[in-house]
Coordinates of C-alpha atoms in Angstrom, one line a residue:
Chain A
M1 CA 102.1 44.3 105.6
D2 CA 99.0 43.1 103.7
E3 CA 100.3 40.7 101.2
S4 CA 96.8 39.8 100.0
L5 CA 96.4 43.4 98.6
L6 CA 99.6 42.9 96.7
R7 CA 98.3 39.6 95.4
T8 CA 95.1 41.1 94.2
L9 CA 96.9 44.0 92.5
T10 CA 99.2 41.6 90.6
P11 CA 96.9 40.6 87.7
Q12 CA 95.5 44.2 87.5
V13 CA 98.9 45.6 87.0
I14 CA 99.9 43.0 84.5
G15 CA 96.8 43.9 82.6
I16 CA 97.8 47.6 82.7
L17 CA 101.3 46.9 81.4
V18 CA 99.9 44.8 78.6
R19 CA 97.5 47.6 77.6
R20 CA 100.5 50.0 77.5
G21 CA 102.0 47.7 74.9
A22 CA 104.1 45.2 76.8
D23 CA 103.7 41.6 75.8
F24 CA 102.3 39.3 78.5
A25 CA 105.6 37.4 79.2
A26 CA 107.6 40.6 79.8
A27 CA 104.8 42.3 81.7
E28 CA 104.4 39.3 84.0
D29 CA 108.2 39.3 84.7
A30 CA 108.2 43.0 85.4
V31 CA 105.3 42.8 87.8
Q32 CA 107.0 39.8 89.6
D33 CA 110.1 42.0 89.9
G34 CA 107.9 44.9 91.2
L35 CA 106.3 42.4 93.6
L36 CA 109.6 41.4 95.1
D37 CA 110.5 45.1 95.4
A38 CA 107.2 45.7 97.2
L39 CA 107.8 42.8 99.6
R40 CA 111.2 44.4 100.5
V41 CA 110.1 48.0 100.7
W42 CA 106.5 48.2 101.8
P43 CA 106.9 46.8 105.4
D44 CA 109.1 49.9 106.3
D45 CA 107.7 52.4 103.8
P46 CA 104.1 51.6 102.9
P47 CA 102.9 53.5 99.8
R48 CA 99.9 55.8 99.9
D49 CA 98.7 54.5 96.5
P50 CA 99.8 50.8 96.4
K51 CA 98.4 50.2 92.9
G52 CA 100.1 53.3 91.5
W53 CA 103.3 52.4 93.2
L54 CA 103.3 48.9 91.7
V55 CA 102.4 50.2 88.2
T56 CA 105.3 52.7 88.3
V57 CA 107.8 50.2 89.6
A58 CA 106.8 47.4 87.3
W59 CA 106.7 49.7 84.3
R60 CA 110.2 50.9 85.1
R61 CA 111.3 47.3 85.5
F62 CA 109.7 46.5 82.1
L63 CA 111.5 49.5 80.4
D64 CA 114.9 48.4 82.0
S65 CA 114.6 44.9 80.7
R66 CA 113.5 46.2 77.3
R67 CA 116.4 48.6 77.1
A68 CA 118.7 45.7 78.0
A69 CA 117.2 43.6 75.3
D70 CA 117.4 46.5 72.8
A71 CA 121.0 47.2 73.7
R72 CA 121.7 43.6 72.9
R73 CA 120.0 44.0 69.6
E74 CA 122.1 47.2 69.0
R75 CA 119.1 49.4 69.6
E76 CA 117.2 48.3 66.5
Q77 CA 114.1 50.0 68.0
A78 CA 113.6 53.2 69.9
V79 CA 111.9 53.0 73.2
D80 CA 108.8 55.1 74.0
A81 CA 109.4 55.5 77.6
E82 CA 106.3 57.4 78.7
P83 CA 102.9 55.8 78.2
A84 CA 99.9 57.9 77.3
P85 CA 98.3 58.7 80.7
D86 CA 94.8 57.8 79.5
Q87 CA 95.8 54.2 78.8
V88 CA 95.8 53.5 82.5
G89 CA 92.1 53.5 83.1
D90 CA 89.9 51.5 85.4
V91 CA 89.8 48.5 83.1
D92 CA 90.5 45.3 85.0
D93 CA 91.9 42.5 82.9
T94 CA 92.0 40.0 85.8
L95 CA 89.4 37.7 84.3
Q96 CA 91.3 37.5 81.0
L97 CA 94.4 36.6 83.0
Y98 CA 92.6 33.7 84.6
F99 CA 91.8 32.4 81.1
L100 CA 95.3 32.9 79.7
C101 CA 97.0 31.2 82.6
A102 CA 94.8 28.2 82.4
H103 CA 94.9 28.0 78.7
P104 CA 94.0 24.5 77.4
S105 CA 97.4 24.2 75.6
L106 CA 99.2 24.2 79.0
T107 CA 99.7 21.0 81.1
P108 CA 97.8 21.2 84.4
A109 CA 101.1 21.7 86.4
S110 CA 102.2 24.6 84.2
A111 CA 98.8 26.2 84.4
V112 CA 98.8 25.9 88.2
A113 CA 102.2 27.5 88.5
L114 CA 101.5 30.3 86.1
T115 CA 98.1 31.0 87.6
L116 CA 99.6 31.2 91.1
R117 CA 102.2 33.7 89.9
A118 CA 100.4 35.9 87.4
V119 CA 96.9 35.8 88.9
G120 CA 97.7 34.9 92.5
G121 CA 100.7 37.3 92.9
L122 CA 102.8 34.7 94.6
T123 CA 106.6 34.7 94.2
T124 CA 108.4 31.9 92.3
G125 CA 110.1 31.0 95.6
Q126 CA 106.8 30.7 97.4
I127 CA 105.3 28.5 94.6
A128 CA 108.5 26.3 94.5
E129 CA 108.4 25.9 98.3
A130 CA 104.7 25.0 98.2
Y131 CA 105.3 22.3 95.6
L132 CA 108.6 21.0 97.1
V133 CA 110.8 21.7 94.0
P134 CA 113.8 23.9 93.6
E135 CA 113.1 27.6 92.7
A136 CA 115.1 27.2 89.4
T137 CA 112.9 24.3 88.4
M138 CA 109.7 26.3 89.2
A139 CA 111.1 29.4 87.4
Q140 CA 111.7 27.3 84.3
R141 CA 108.2 25.7 84.5
I142 CA 106.7 29.1 84.5
S143 CA 108.9 30.4 81.6
R144 CA 108.0 27.4 79.5
A145 CA 104.3 27.9 80.2
K146 CA 104.7 31.6 79.1
R147 CA 106.4 30.5 75.9
T148 CA 103.6 28.0 75.2
I149 CA 100.9 30.7 75.4
A150 CA 103.0 33.5 73.7
D151 CA 100.7 33.7 70.7
V152 CA 97.4 33.5 72.6
R153 CA 95.5 36.8 72.5
L154 CA 94.5 38.2 75.9
D155 CA 91.3 39.8 74.7
L156 CA 89.5 36.7 73.5
P157 CA 87.1 34.7 75.7
G158 CA 88.7 31.7 77.3
D159 CA 87.7 28.4 78.6
L160 CA 86.1 28.6 82.1
A161 CA 86.2 24.8 82.6
T162 CA 90.0 24.7 82.5
V163 CA 90.2 27.7 84.9
L164 CA 88.0 25.9 87.4
R165 CA 90.0 22.7 87.0
V166 CA 93.2 24.6 87.8
L167 CA 91.7 26.3 90.9
Y168 CA 90.4 22.9 92.0
L169 CA 93.8 21.4 91.6
V170 CA 95.4 24.2 93.7
F171 CA 92.8 23.6 96.4
N172 CA 92.8 19.8 96.3
E173 CA 96.4 18.8 95.7
G174 CA 98.2 21.7 97.1
Y175 CA 101.1 20.9 99.5
S176 CA 101.8 23.1 102.4
G177 CA 104.5 25.7 102.9
E178 CA 104.8 29.3 103.8
V179 CA 101.7 30.0 101.7
D180 CA 98.4 28.3 102.5
L181 CA 97.4 27.0 99.1
A182 CA 93.9 26.0 100.1
A183 CA 93.2 29.5 101.4
E184 CA 94.8 31.0 98.3
A185 CA 92.6 28.8 96.0
I186 CA 89.6 30.0 97.9
R187 CA 90.7 33.7 97.5
L188 CA 91.3 33.2 93.8
T189 CA 87.9 31.5 93.3
R190 CA 86.1 34.1 95.4
Q191 CA 87.7 36.8 93.2
L192 CA 86.6 34.9 90.1
A193 CA 83.1 34.6 91.4
Q194 CA 83.0 38.5 91.5
L195 CA 84.0 38.5 87.8
S196 CA 81.8 35.7 86.5
D197 CA 78.3 34.7 87.4
D198 CA 78.6 31.2 86.0
P199 CA 76.9 28.9 88.5
E200 CA 79.8 26.4 88.4
V201 CA 82.2 29.1 89.6
H202 CA 80.0 29.6 92.6
G203 CA 79.6 25.9 93.0
L204 CA 83.3 25.4 93.1
L205 CA 83.6 28.2 95.6
A206 CA 80.9 26.6 97.8
L207 CA 82.8 23.2 97.5
M208 CA 86.0 24.7 98.7
V209 CA 84.5 26.8 101.5
L210 CA 82.6 23.7 102.8
H211 CA 85.7 21.5 102.8
H212 CA 87.8 24.2 104.3
A213 CA 85.2 24.5 107.1
R214 CA 86.1 21.0 108.2
R215 CA 89.8 21.3 107.9
S216 CA 90.8 21.6 111.5
A217 CA 88.9 18.3 112.2
R218 CA 90.4 16.3 109.3
M219 CA 93.7 15.7 110.9
T220 CA 95.0 15.2 114.5
A221 CA 97.8 17.5 115.7
D222 CA 100.3 14.8 114.8
G223 CA 99.0 14.5 111.2
Q224 CA 96.8 11.4 111.5
L225 CA 93.8 11.4 109.1
V226 CA 90.4 11.5 110.9
P227 CA 87.6 10.0 108.8
L228 CA 84.5 12.0 108.4
A229 CA 82.4 9.7 110.6
E230 CA 84.8 10.2 113.5
Q231 CA 85.5 13.9 113.2
D232 CA 84.7 16.1 116.1
R233 CA 82.0 18.1 114.5
R234 CA 82.2 20.9 117.1
R235 CA 85.4 21.9 115.4
W236 CA 83.8 22.5 112.1
D237 CA 83.6 26.2 111.2
T238 CA 79.8 26.8 111.2
A239 CA 80.1 30.3 109.7
A240 CA 82.0 28.9 106.8
I241 CA 79.4 26.1 106.4
A242 CA 76.6 28.7 106.3
E243 CA 78.5 30.7 103.7
G244 CA 79.1 27.5 101.6
V245 CA 75.5 26.5 101.8
A246 CA 74.3 29.9 100.8
L247 CA 76.7 30.0 97.9
L248 CA 75.5 26.6 96.8
Q249 CA 71.8 27.5 97.0
G250 CA 72.4 30.6 94.9
A251 CA 74.1 28.5 92.3
L252 CA 71.5 25.7 92.3
A253 CA 68.7 28.3 91.9
R254 CA 70.1 29.0 88.4
D255 CA 69.1 25.5 87.4
Q256 CA 72.3 24.6 85.5
V257 CA 73.8 21.9 87.6
G258 CA 77.4 21.0 87.0
E259 CA 80.0 18.7 88.6
Y260 CA 81.2 21.3 91.2
Q261 CA 77.7 22.1 92.3
A262 CA 77.0 18.4 92.7
Q263 CA 80.2 17.9 94.7
A264 CA 79.4 20.9 96.8
A265 CA 75.9 19.5 97.4
I266 CA 77.4 16.3 98.8
A267 CA 79.8 18.3 101.0
A268 CA 76.8 20.4 102.2
L269 CA 74.8 17.3 103.1
H270 CA 77.7 16.0 105.2
A271 CA 78.2 19.5 106.8
D272 CA 74.5 19.6 107.6
A273 CA 74.5 16.5 109.8
R274 CA 75.1 17.2 113.5
T275 CA 76.3 13.6 114.0
A276 CA 77.5 11.1 111.5
G277 CA 74.4 9.0 112.2
E278 CA 72.1 11.9 111.1
T279 CA 73.8 12.0 107.6
D280 CA 71.2 12.0 104.8
W281 CA 72.8 9.2 102.8
V282 CA 69.8 8.8 100.5
Q283 CA 70.1 12.3 99.2
I284 CA 73.9 11.9 99.0
A285 CA 73.5 8.8 96.9
E286 CA 71.1 10.8 94.6
W287 CA 73.7 13.5 94.2
Y288 CA 76.3 10.8 93.3
D289 CA 73.9 9.5 90.6
E290 CA 73.8 13.1 89.3
L291 CA 77.6 13.3 89.4
V292 CA 77.9 10.0 87.6
A293 CA 75.6 11.3 84.9
L294 CA 77.6 14.5 84.6
T295 CA 81.1 13.0 84.6
D296 CA 81.0 9.2 84.1
N297 CA 84.1 9.1 86.3
P298 CA 84.8 5.6 87.8
I299 CA 86.1 7.1 91.0
V300 CA 82.8 8.9 91.4
R301 CA 81.1 5.5 90.9
L302 CA 83.3 4.1 93.7
N303 CA 82.3 6.9 96.1
R304 CA 78.7 6.4 95.1
A305 CA 79.0 2.8 96.2
V306 CA 80.0 4.0 99.7
A307 CA 76.9 6.2 99.8
I308 CA 74.7 3.4 98.6
G309 CA 76.3 1.1 101.3
Q310 CA 75.2 3.7 103.9
A311 CA 71.8 4.4 102.4
D312 CA 70.7 0.8 101.4
G313 CA 73.1 -1.4 103.4
P314 CA 76.5 -2.8 102.8
R315 CA 75.3 -5.6 100.5
A316 CA 73.9 -2.9 98.1
G317 CA 77.2 -1.1 98.3
L318 CA 79.1 -4.3 97.5
A319 CA 76.8 -4.9 94.6
A320 CA 77.6 -1.5 93.3
I321 CA 81.4 -2.1 93.2
V322 CA 81.1 -5.4 91.4
E323 CA 81.1 -3.7 88.0
L324 CA 84.1 -1.5 88.9
D325 CA 87.8 -2.1 88.1
P326 CA 89.6 -3.3 91.2
A327 CA 92.7 -1.4 90.0
L328 CA 91.0 1.9 90.7
P329 CA 92.7 4.0 93.4
R330 CA 91.0 3.4 96.8
Y331 CA 89.0 0.4 95.5
A332 CA 90.4 -1.9 98.2
A333 CA 89.7 0.8 100.9
V334 CA 86.1 1.1 99.8
A335 CA 85.7 -2.7 99.6
A336 CA 87.3 -3.1 103.1
H337 CA 84.8 -0.5 104.5
L338 CA 81.8 -2.3 103.0
H339 CA 83.0 -5.7 104.1
E340 CA 83.5 -4.5 107.6
H341 CA 80.0 -3.1 107.8
D342 CA 78.7 -6.4 106.4
G343 CA 80.4 -8.2 109.4
D344 CA 83.1 -9.8 107.4
L345 CA 86.0 -8.7 109.7
T346 CA 88.6 -11.2 108.3
G347 CA 88.0 -10.1 104.7
A348 CA 87.9 -6.4 105.7
A349 CA 91.2 -6.7 107.6
R350 CA 92.8 -8.3 104.5
L351 CA 91.4 -5.6 102.2
Y352 CA 92.5 -2.8 104.5
A353 CA 96.1 -4.2 104.5
Q354 CA 95.9 -4.4 100.7
A355 CA 94.6 -0.8 100.5
A356 CA 97.4 0.4 102.7
D357 CA 100.0 -1.1 100.3
R358 CA 98.3 0.8 97.4
A359 CA 97.7 4.1 99.2
T360 CA 99.3 7.1 97.5
S361 CA 99.8 9.2 100.6
Q362 CA 101.6 8.6 103.8
A363 CA 98.7 9.7 106.0
E364 CA 96.2 7.5 104.1
R365 CA 98.5 4.5 104.3
T366 CA 99.0 4.9 108.1
H367 CA 95.2 5.3 108.5
L368 CA 94.6 2.1 106.5
Q369 CA 97.3 0.2 108.4
R370 CA 95.6 1.2 111.6
Q371 CA 92.2 0.0 110.3
A372 CA 93.8 -3.4 109.3
A373 CA 95.4 -3.7 112.8
R374 CA 92.1 -2.8 114.6
L375 CA 90.1 -5.4 112.7
G376 CA 92.9 -8.0 113.0
A377 CA 92.8 -7.6 116.8
L378 CA 89.0 -7.9 116.9
D379 CA 89.1 -10.9 114.7
R380 CA 91.7 -12.7 116.9
K381 CA 89.6 -11.9 120.0
D382 CA 86.6 -13.6 118.3
Q383 CA 88.4 -16.8 117.6
Chain B
M1 CA 102.5 16.3 89.0
A2 CA 104.0 13.4 90.8
K3 CA 107.5 12.9 92.3
Y4 CA 109.5 9.9 91.4
L5 CA 112.8 8.5 92.7
L6 CA 115.3 7.1 90.2
L7 CA 117.5 4.8 92.1
K8 CA 121.0 3.8 90.8
H9 CA 122.6 0.7 92.2
Y10 CA 126.3 -0.3 92.5
R11 CA 125.1 -3.8 93.1
G12 CA 121.8 -5.7 93.2
A13 CA 120.2 -4.4 90.0
P14 CA 119.9 -6.7 87.0
R15 CA 123.1 -6.7 84.8
S16 CA 123.3 -3.7 82.5
V17 CA 124.3 -4.1 78.8
N18 CA 127.6 -2.2 79.0
D19 CA 128.5 -3.8 82.3
A20 CA 132.2 -2.8 82.7
P21 CA 132.8 -1.3 86.2
M22 CA 133.9 2.3 86.4
D23 CA 137.5 1.4 87.4
Q24 CA 138.0 -0.1 83.9
W25 CA 136.9 3.1 82.1
T26 CA 139.4 5.8 80.9
P27 CA 139.4 9.1 82.8
D28 CA 137.8 10.8 79.7
E29 CA 135.0 8.2 79.8
V30 CA 134.4 9.1 83.5
T31 CA 134.3 12.8 82.7
A32 CA 131.9 12.2 79.8
H33 CA 129.6 10.1 82.1
V34 CA 129.5 12.9 84.8
Q35 CA 129.0 15.5 82.1
Y36 CA 126.0 13.5 80.8
M37 CA 124.4 13.4 84.2
N38 CA 125.0 17.1 84.8
D39 CA 123.6 18.0 81.4
L40 CA 120.5 15.8 82.0
A41 CA 119.9 17.6 85.4
D42 CA 120.2 21.0 83.6
C43 CA 117.8 19.8 80.9
L44 CA 115.3 18.6 83.5
T45 CA 115.6 22.0 85.3
S46 CA 114.7 23.8 82.1
S47 CA 111.8 21.5 81.6
G48 CA 110.6 22.3 85.1
E49 CA 111.0 18.7 86.3
Y50 CA 114.2 18.5 88.3
V51 CA 114.1 18.2 92.1
D52 CA 117.4 16.7 93.4
S53 CA 120.2 14.3 92.8
Q54 CA 122.8 12.8 95.1
A55 CA 125.5 10.2 94.9
L56 CA 126.4 7.9 97.8
A57 CA 129.7 6.4 98.8
P58 CA 129.8 2.6 98.5
D59 CA 131.0 2.0 102.0
G60 CA 128.6 2.1 104.8
L61 CA 127.4 0.3 107.9
W62 CA 124.3 -1.4 109.3
V63 CA 123.2 0.4 112.6
R64 CA 120.5 -0.5 115.0
H65 CA 119.3 0.5 118.5
D66 CA 120.5 -1.9 121.2
G67 CA 118.4 -1.0 124.2
K68 CA 118.1 2.1 126.4
G69 CA 121.4 3.5 127.7
R70 CA 123.5 1.3 125.4
P71 CA 125.3 2.5 122.3
P72 CA 123.8 1.5 119.0
V73 CA 125.1 -1.8 117.5
T74 CA 126.9 -1.5 114.2
D75 CA 127.7 -4.2 111.6
G76 CA 129.8 -3.6 108.5
P77 CA 131.3 -3.0 106.1
F78 CA 128.5 -4.4 103.8
V79 CA 128.9 -7.9 102.5
E80 CA 129.4 -8.2 98.7
T81 CA 126.0 -9.8 98.2
K82 CA 124.1 -6.7 99.6
D83 CA 122.0 -4.6 97.3
L84 CA 124.0 -1.4 97.2
I85 CA 122.5 2.0 96.2
A86 CA 124.9 4.3 94.3
G87 CA 122.7 7.4 94.2
W88 CA 119.5 8.9 93.1
M89 CA 117.7 11.5 91.1
V90 CA 114.3 12.9 92.1
I91 CA 112.0 14.3 89.4
D92 CA 108.6 16.0 89.5
V93 CA 106.7 15.0 86.3
E94 CA 103.2 14.9 84.8
D95 CA 102.8 11.1 85.0
Q96 CA 104.5 7.7 85.2
E97 CA 104.9 7.6 81.4
R98 CA 107.1 10.7 81.5
A99 CA 109.0 9.3 84.6
I100 CA 109.8 6.2 82.5
E101 CA 111.0 8.4 79.7
V102 CA 113.4 10.3 81.9
A103 CA 114.7 7.1 83.5
G104 CA 115.4 5.8 80.0
E105 CA 117.5 8.9 79.3
L106 CA 119.4 8.6 82.6
S107 CA 120.1 4.9 81.8
A108 CA 121.6 5.9 78.5
A109 CA 124.5 7.7 80.3
P110 CA 127.8 6.7 78.5
G111 CA 130.2 4.2 80.2
K112 CA 133.1 2.2 78.8
D113 CA 134.1 3.0 75.2
G114 CA 131.6 5.9 75.3
Q115 CA 128.8 3.5 74.8
P116 CA 125.5 3.8 76.7
I117 CA 125.5 1.7 79.9
H118 CA 121.8 0.7 79.6
E119 CA 121.9 0.5 83.3
W120 CA 118.7 -0.8 85.1
L121 CA 117.3 2.0 87.3
E122 CA 114.7 1.5 90.0
L123 CA 111.7 3.8 89.5
R124 CA 109.7 4.5 92.7
P125 CA 106.8 6.9 93.1
F126 CA 106.8 9.1 96.2
L127 CA 103.9 9.0 98.6
S128 CA 102.2 12.4 98.5
M129 CA 99.8 14.5 100.6
P130 CA 96.3 13.2 100.8
P131 CA 93.8 15.2 98.6
T132 CA 91.4 17.5 100.5
V133 CA 88.3 16.4 98.7
T134 CA 87.8 12.7 99.3
E135 CA 84.1 11.9 99.6

């Protein structure tokens, strides 16, 4: 069955239930119940009108839960079981749900979980599996998030920057499981790009599509990281690259550059080089200058030093990291890379070993240990 | 979010404040201790931060490969001086600050005389998946 249809319908149906008078938290629970019903029933008995089916089932689920709650309160309120038919129009509240689920009062992890469930239409079990926590923990994380935003109105404009941040996190820090979170982040950003013409939304979509295009070349079959310079560029998805570049050009033409457009521009310049040697590092360094101006992020400055090292030589790159804090993540790895290119193999080997000790992922650590071993062996041969 | 391991030691950690070994506690004190740990796990589930916890038996063996076609070599039981792990809890939290806070609560589990043990816990971050966007 087509689960992506069900996922697209999820925020629309939540919106319909809210318009019929359900509060967001109850509507969201009811649609999740309807979603689980659909996953069970649809494969054998696909509905002619999937949206109508989900509205009906979720509304029934909502009424059941409200009746149960009312019974507990000794029926203090009567239930109006039938909604007025004209209230189910063609209004799509999906955009409002993006804003609500990424509300600035939520922690990033809560916003990610809630967005994946209410906007993404994933089940609690799928989200829990993707983030490697028990389902009960994830269910509670989502419930708490819903309590945090209980008083937020759905019809007010929200903060697009936090929405983009949440989608970026899903794409960039997603684990893997039954659901491909990177693909899901792209789907959600693509859907958002149809609802908002903000150039940063399109910039973020371009960034994701461009990175996704290189995915199959980023790791070997046994999970080893392959650095950009050594990737087999024939394995890059050229159609996706073309799409990413077109999206980026459309965004940049609006002349309101932002951090996602700048990051996408860097990704596009890498994607544009047929060999690592043809990379336009001068332009990449310029985009890093732009990104530093936009974000003033020390990690961006560190990446800028790599670009400067390629554009103007390793000495220039080393000069650019002097002012940075050596405690920054990946500082030692960048320093090692620059020292190696400067011909200081002993220093580079030592720095790679240091970088391996400080790596935050297993794949990165193994990669850095291999670099240290490679230079150590070269160094011993020289002596 | 980041996952952390909170490691409890039978031996090898610095001395705790309320250092009486469990066999000198009353049965009620043992029950209260276990209850505290279960309550904390429930509490961390409700806050969306609990991942796992396990306890380990103190007795164990060293095992190593001894060449192709030969059975592994074993050595044990462990000598008294060995650093000995008693169990662990895994949490998934926003940052290290929160991980330290949770470890502090776990360390306050009651021991002899119902007083907090102030046990030293080893806090270790998990290695994660590499981010997608690196350049």
